[in-house]
Short mmCIF file of C-alpha atoms in Angstrom, two decimals:
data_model
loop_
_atom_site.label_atom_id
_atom_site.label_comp_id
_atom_site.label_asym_id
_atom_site.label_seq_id
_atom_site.Cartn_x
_atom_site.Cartn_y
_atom_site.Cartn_z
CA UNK A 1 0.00 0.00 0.00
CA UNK A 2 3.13 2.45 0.95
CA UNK A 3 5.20 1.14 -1.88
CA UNK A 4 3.35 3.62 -4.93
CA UNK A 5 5.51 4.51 -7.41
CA UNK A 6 6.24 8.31 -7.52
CA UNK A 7 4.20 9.73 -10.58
CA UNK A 8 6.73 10.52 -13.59
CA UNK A 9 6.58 14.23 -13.45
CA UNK A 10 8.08 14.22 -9.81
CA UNK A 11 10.80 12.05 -10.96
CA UNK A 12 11.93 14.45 -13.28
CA UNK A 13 12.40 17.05 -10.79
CA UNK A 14 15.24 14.59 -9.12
CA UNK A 15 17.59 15.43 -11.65
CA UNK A 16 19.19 18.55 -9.70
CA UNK A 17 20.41 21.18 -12.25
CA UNK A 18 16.27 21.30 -13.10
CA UNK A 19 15.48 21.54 -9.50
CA UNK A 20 17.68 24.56 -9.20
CA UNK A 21 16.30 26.33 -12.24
CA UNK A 22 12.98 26.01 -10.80
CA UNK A 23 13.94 26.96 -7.21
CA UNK A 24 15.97 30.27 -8.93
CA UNK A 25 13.00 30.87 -11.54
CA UNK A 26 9.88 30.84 -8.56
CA UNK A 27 12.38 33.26 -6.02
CA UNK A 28 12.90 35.80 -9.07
CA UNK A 29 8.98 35.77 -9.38
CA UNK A 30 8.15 36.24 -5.61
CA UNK A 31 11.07 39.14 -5.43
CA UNK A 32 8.62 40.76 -8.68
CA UNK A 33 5.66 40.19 -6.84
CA UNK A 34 7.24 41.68 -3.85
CA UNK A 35 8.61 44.78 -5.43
CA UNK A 36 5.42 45.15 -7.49
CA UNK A 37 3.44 45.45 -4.12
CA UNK A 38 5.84 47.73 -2.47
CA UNK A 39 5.86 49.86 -5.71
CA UNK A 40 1.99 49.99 -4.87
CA UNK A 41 2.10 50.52 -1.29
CA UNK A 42 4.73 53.51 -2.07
CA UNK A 43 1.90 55.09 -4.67
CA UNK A 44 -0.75 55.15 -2.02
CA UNK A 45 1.75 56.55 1.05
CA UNK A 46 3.49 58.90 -1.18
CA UNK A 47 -0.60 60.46 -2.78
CA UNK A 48 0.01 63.89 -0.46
CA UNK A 49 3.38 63.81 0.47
CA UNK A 50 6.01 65.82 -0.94
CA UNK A 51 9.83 64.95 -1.83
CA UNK A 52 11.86 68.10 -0.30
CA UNK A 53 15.25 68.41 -0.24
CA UNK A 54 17.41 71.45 1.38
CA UNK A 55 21.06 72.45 1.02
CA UNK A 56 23.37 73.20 3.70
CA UNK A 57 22.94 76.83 4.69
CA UNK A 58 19.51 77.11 3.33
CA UNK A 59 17.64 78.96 5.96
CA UNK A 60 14.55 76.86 7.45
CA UNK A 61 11.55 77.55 10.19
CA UNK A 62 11.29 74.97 12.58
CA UNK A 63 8.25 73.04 14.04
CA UNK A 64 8.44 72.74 17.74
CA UNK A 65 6.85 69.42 18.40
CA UNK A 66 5.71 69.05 22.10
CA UNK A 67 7.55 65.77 22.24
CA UNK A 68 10.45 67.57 21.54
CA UNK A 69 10.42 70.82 23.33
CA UNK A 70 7.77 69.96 26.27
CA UNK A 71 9.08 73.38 28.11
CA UNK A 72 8.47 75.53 25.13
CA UNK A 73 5.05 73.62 24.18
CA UNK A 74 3.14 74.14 27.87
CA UNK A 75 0.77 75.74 26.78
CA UNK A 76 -1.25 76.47 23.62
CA UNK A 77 -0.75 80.12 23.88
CA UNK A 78 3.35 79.60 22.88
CA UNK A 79 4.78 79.77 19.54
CA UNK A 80 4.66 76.44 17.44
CA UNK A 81 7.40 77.59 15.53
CA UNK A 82 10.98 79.09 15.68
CA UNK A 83 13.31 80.22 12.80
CA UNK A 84 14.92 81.26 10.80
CA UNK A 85 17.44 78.50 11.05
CA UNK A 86 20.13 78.03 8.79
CA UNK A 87 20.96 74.36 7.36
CA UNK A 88 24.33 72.99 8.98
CA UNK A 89 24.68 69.55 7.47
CA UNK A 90 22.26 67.24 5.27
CA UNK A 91 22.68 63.77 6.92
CA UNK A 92 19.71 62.30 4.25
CA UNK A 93 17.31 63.17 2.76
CA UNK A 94 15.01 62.89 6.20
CA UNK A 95 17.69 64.22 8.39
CA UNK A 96 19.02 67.85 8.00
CA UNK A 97 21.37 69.32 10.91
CA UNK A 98 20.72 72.70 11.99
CA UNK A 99 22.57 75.88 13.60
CA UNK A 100 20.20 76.05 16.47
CA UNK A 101 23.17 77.66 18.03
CA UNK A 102 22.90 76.13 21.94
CA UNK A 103 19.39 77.55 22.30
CA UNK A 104 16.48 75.50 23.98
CA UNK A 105 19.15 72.04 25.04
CA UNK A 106 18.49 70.02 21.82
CA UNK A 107 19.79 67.97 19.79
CA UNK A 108 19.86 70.22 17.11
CA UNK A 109 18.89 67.25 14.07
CA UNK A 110 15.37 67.27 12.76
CA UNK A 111 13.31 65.90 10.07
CA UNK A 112 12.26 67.54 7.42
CA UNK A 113 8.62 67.06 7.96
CA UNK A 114 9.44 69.55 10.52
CA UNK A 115 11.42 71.98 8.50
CA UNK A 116 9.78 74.92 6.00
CA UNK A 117 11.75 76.67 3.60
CA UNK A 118 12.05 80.56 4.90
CA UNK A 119 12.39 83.32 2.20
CA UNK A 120 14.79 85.38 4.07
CA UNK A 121 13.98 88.75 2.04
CA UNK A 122 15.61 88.39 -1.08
CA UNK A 123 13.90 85.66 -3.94
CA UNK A 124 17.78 83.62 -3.98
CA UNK A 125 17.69 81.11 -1.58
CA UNK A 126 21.14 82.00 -0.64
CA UNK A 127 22.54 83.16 2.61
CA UNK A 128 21.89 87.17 2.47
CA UNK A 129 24.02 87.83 5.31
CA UNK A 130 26.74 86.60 3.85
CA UNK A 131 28.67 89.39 2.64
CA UNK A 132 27.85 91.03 6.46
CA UNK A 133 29.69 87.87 8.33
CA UNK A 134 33.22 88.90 6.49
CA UNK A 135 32.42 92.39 6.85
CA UNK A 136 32.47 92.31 10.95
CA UNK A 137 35.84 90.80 10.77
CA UNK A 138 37.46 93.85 9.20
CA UNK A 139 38.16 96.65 11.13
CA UNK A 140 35.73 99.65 11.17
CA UNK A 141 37.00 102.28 9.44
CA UNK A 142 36.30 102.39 5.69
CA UNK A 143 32.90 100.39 6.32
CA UNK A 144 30.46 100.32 3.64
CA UNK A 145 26.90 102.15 4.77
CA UNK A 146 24.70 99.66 2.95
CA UNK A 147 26.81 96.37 4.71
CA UNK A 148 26.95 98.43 7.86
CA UNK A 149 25.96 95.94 10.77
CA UNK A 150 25.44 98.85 12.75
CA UNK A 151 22.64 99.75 10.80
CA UNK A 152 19.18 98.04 12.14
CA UNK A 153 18.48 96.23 8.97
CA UNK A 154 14.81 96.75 7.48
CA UNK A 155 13.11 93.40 7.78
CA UNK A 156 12.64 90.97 10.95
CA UNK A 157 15.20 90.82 13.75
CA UNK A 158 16.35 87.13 13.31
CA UNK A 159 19.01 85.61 15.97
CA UNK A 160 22.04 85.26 13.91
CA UNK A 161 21.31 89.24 12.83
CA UNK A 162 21.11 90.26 16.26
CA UNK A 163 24.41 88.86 17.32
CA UNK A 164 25.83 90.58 14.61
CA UNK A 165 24.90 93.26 15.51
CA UNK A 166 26.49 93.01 19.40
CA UNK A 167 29.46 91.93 17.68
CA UNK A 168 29.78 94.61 15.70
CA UNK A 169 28.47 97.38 18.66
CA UNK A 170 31.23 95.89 20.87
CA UNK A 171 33.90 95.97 18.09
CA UNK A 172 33.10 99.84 18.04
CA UNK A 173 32.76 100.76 22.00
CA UNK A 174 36.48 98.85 22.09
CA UNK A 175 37.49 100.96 19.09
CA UNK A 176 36.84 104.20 20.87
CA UNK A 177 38.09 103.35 24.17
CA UNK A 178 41.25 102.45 22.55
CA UNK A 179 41.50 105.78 20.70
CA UNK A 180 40.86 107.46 24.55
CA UNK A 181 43.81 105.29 25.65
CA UNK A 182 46.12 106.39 23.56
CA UNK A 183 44.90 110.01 23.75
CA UNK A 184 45.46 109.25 27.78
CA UNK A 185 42.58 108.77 29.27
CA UNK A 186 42.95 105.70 30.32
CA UNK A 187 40.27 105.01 32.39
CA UNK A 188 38.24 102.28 31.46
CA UNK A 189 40.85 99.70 31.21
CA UNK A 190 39.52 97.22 33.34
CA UNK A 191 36.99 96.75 31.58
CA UNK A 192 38.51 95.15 28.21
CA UNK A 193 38.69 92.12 27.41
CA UNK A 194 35.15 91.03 28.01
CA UNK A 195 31.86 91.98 26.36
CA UNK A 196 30.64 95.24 27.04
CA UNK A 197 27.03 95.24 25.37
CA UNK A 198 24.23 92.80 26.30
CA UNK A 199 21.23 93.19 23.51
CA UNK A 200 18.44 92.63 24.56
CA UNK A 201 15.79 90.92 22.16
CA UNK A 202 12.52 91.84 22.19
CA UNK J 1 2.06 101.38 -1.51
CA UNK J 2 0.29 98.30 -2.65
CA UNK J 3 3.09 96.31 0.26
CA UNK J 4 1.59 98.41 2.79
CA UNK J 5 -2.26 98.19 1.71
CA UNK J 6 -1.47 94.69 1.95
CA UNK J 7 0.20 94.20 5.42
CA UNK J 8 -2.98 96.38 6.87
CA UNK J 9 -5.60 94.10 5.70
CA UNK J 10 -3.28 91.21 6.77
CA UNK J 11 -1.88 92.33 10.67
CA UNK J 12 -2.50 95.88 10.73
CA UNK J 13 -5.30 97.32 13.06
CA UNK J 14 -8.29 95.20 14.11
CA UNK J 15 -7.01 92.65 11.80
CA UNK J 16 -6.33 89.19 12.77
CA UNK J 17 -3.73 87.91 10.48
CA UNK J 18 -5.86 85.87 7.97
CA UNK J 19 -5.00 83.86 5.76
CA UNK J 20 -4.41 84.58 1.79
CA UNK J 21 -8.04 84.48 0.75
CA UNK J 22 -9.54 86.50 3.79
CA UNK J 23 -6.73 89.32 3.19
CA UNK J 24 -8.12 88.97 -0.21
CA UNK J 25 -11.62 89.58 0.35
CA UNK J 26 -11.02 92.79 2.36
CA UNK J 27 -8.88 94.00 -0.06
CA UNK J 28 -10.98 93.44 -3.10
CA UNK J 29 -13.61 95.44 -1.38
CA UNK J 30 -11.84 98.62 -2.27
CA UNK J 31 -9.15 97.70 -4.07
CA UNK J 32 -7.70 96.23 -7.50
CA UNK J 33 -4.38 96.00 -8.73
CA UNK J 34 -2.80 93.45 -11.32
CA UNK J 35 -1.22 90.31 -9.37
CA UNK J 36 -2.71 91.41 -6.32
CA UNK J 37 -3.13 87.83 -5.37
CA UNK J 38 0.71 87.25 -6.10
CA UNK J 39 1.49 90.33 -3.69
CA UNK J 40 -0.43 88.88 -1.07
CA UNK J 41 0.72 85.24 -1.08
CA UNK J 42 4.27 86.95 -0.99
CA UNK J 43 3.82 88.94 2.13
CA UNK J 44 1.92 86.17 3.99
CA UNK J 45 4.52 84.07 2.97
CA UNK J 46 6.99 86.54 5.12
CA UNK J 47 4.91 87.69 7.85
CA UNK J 48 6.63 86.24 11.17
CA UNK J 49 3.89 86.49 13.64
CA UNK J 50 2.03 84.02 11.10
CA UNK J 51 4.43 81.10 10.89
CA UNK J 52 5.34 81.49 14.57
CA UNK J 53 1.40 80.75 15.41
CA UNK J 54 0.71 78.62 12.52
CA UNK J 55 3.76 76.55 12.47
CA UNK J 56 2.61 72.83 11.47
CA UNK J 57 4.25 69.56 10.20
CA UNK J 58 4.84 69.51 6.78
CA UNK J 59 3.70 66.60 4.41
CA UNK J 60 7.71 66.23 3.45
CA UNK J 61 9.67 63.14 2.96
CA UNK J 62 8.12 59.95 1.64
CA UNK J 63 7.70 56.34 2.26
CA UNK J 64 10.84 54.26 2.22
CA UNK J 65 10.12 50.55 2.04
CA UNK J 66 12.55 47.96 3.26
CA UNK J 67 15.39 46.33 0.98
CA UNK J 68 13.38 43.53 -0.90
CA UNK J 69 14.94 39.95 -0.31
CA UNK J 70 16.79 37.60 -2.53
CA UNK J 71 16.23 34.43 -0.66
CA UNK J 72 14.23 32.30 2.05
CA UNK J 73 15.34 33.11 5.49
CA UNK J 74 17.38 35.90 5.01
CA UNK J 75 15.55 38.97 6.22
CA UNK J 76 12.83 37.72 9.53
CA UNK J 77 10.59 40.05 11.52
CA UNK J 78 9.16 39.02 14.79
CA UNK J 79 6.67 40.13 16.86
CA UNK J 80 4.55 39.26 19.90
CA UNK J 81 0.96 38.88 20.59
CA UNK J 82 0.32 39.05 23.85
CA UNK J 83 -2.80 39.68 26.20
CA UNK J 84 -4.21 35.70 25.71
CA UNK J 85 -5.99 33.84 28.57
CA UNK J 86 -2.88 31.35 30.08
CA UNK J 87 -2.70 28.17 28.39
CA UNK J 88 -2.69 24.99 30.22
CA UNK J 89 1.04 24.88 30.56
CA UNK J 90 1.13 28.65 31.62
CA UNK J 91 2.12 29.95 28.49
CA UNK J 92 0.01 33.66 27.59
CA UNK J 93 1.45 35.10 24.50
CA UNK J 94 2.94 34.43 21.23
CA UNK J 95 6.22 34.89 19.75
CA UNK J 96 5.85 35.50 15.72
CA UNK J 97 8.25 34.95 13.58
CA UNK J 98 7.71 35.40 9.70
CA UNK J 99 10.07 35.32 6.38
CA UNK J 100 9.93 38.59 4.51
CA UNK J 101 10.28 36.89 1.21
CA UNK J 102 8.28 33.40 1.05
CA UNK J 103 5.92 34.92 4.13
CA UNK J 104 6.35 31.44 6.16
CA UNK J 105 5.26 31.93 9.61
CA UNK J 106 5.99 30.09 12.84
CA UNK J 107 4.22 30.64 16.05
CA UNK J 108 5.91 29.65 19.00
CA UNK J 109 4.23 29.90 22.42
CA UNK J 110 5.84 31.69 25.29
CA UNK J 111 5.81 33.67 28.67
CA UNK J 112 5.11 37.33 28.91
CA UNK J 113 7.51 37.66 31.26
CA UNK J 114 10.65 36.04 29.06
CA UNK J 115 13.43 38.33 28.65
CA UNK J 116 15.77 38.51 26.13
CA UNK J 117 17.88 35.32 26.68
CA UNK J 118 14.80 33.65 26.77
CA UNK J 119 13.45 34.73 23.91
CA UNK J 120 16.81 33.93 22.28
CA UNK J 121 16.89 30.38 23.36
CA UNK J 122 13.36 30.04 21.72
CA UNK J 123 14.43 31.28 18.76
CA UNK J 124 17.09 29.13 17.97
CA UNK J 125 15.50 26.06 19.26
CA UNK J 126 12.59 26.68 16.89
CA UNK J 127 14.11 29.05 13.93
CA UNK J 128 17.79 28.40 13.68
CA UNK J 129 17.52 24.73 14.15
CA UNK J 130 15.00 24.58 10.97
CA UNK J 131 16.49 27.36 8.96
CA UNK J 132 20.05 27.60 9.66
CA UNK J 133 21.36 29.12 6.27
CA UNK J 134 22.51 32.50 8.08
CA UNK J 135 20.28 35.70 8.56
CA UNK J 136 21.38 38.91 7.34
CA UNK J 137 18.95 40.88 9.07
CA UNK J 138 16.00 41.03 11.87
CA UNK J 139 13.59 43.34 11.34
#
């Protein structure tokens, strides 16, 4: 009763270069069938979703999620937002690094569902304070009135313009006291060497 | 002129800072000008009381599937299912452990309160020992 001969189509499949081709022929199918569904699955995730990529120093606004800033997120009164921020390092295309710059004690890497491209004045989506960041470097005397950071610039207060801005005030209060010294009137030297002016944002 | 029209109807005064077809509205009640609509988008596009307030998540980044297989019992997940009444040998939950590429599943009984090396032992008493070709990855 046990002892029924196999049927001739198995036996064929004994002979083991044939066994292989079928083995390799039904995995290629089932990895098409596999990619075909995941091709599917990415249509329907990807109906209202967006493919956005930034470049380092491209300035962004950032999403405060309450997960990730519970002390700025108390109540519903605060701001959801924060920015400008400008782009530090593109890690992928989900990850982007930003110049957060020590403020609120995060870890300053975010998504990109949380990030907004900010039009920082100009249409370019360069850095328009560039020219101003080699400017406060050079000393004050033959300084340009339209790169001027002294000059309260026209649009929003952001951070990174404020501190240049106390950079630059500082840089000229040290000037002048220098110009005392050597006149010889000496009297504020104690005071060098450390900030002198503390802005305060409003 | 037409900037400050615009930032009036939008923040200015008793104005709430609407969005771009509110602003709109009020404007076109006294006002017309070509690409006033452009104008408008632009300057609610800037205004920084807005996006502080309205500051959302943004639809960005899509949907990245996992690296498809090339082989049986390559690439597993796992998972448990627990909350069941206690079996008669005191087991309550499952331990599930499926191929990625033919879909095979095994479920293997087990204690809600295993740990890791338990949970190890389990799985190569009842995976490895059956499929022991080498796993690149657990997902």
């Amino acid at each position: 009763m046990d002892l029924i001969p196999l049927p001739d189509d198995e036996r064929v499949s004994l002979d083991g270069n044939r066994k292989a081709e079928v083995v390799k022929t039904l995995h290629e199918s089932v990895r098409q069938q596999i990619e075909k569904r995941n091709h599917v699955y990415a249509t329907k995730a990807n109906k209202r979703r967006k493919h956005v990529v930034f470049q380092p120093s491209d300035w962004v606004w950032v999403h405060m999620r309450t997960k990730r800033f519970p002390a700025h997120r108390k109540s519903k009164l605060q701001p959801r937002g924060d920015g400008p921020f400008q782009i530090l390092e593109r890690i992928n295309d989900n990850a982007y690094k930003i110049d957060l710059s020590g403020e609120y004690g995060v870890i300053a890497t975010f998504n990109v569902s949380d990030l907004t491209l900010f039009d920082v004045g100009d249409d370019s989506r360069s850095n328009p304070f560039e020219e101003r960041g080699e400017d406060a470097d050079q000393p004050n005397t033959k300084r340009n009135h339209a790169n001027d950071p002294l000059k309260v610039p026209v649009g929003p207060i952001t951070r990174a313009r404020a501190k240049k801005l106390k950079e630059a005030l500082n840089e000229l209060v040290q000037n002048i006291w220098s110009k005392m010294d050597l006149e010889g009137l000496g009297t504020f030297k104690e005071h060098e060497g450390q900030p002198l002016i503390h802005l305060v944002q409003v | 002129m037409s900037e400050l029209l615009v930032r009036e109807a939008h923040g200015g005064g008793l104005m709430g800072h609407f969005g771009v077809v509110k602003t709109l509205d009020v404007l076109h009640e006294h006002f017309y000008w070509p690409k006033m609509k452009k104008d408008v988008q632009h300057i609610f596009d800037k205004c920084i009381t807005c996006k502080k307030a309205k500051s959302r998540t943004q639809p960005h980044s899509l949907y990245t599937p996992l690296p498809v297989p090339k082989e049986p019992w390559v690439d597993i997940s796992m998972d448990f299912v627990l909350g069941l009444p206690r079996s008669k040998w005191g087991r309550d939950s499952i331990f599930v452990v499926v191929d990625r590429f033919s879909k095979i599943a095994h479920f293997i009984p087990c204690h809600k309160t295993n740990d890791a090396t338990n949970i190890a032992d389990l799985f190569f008493r009842e995976i490895v020992r059956l499929h022991s070709n080498g796993f690149d990855s657990f997902a």
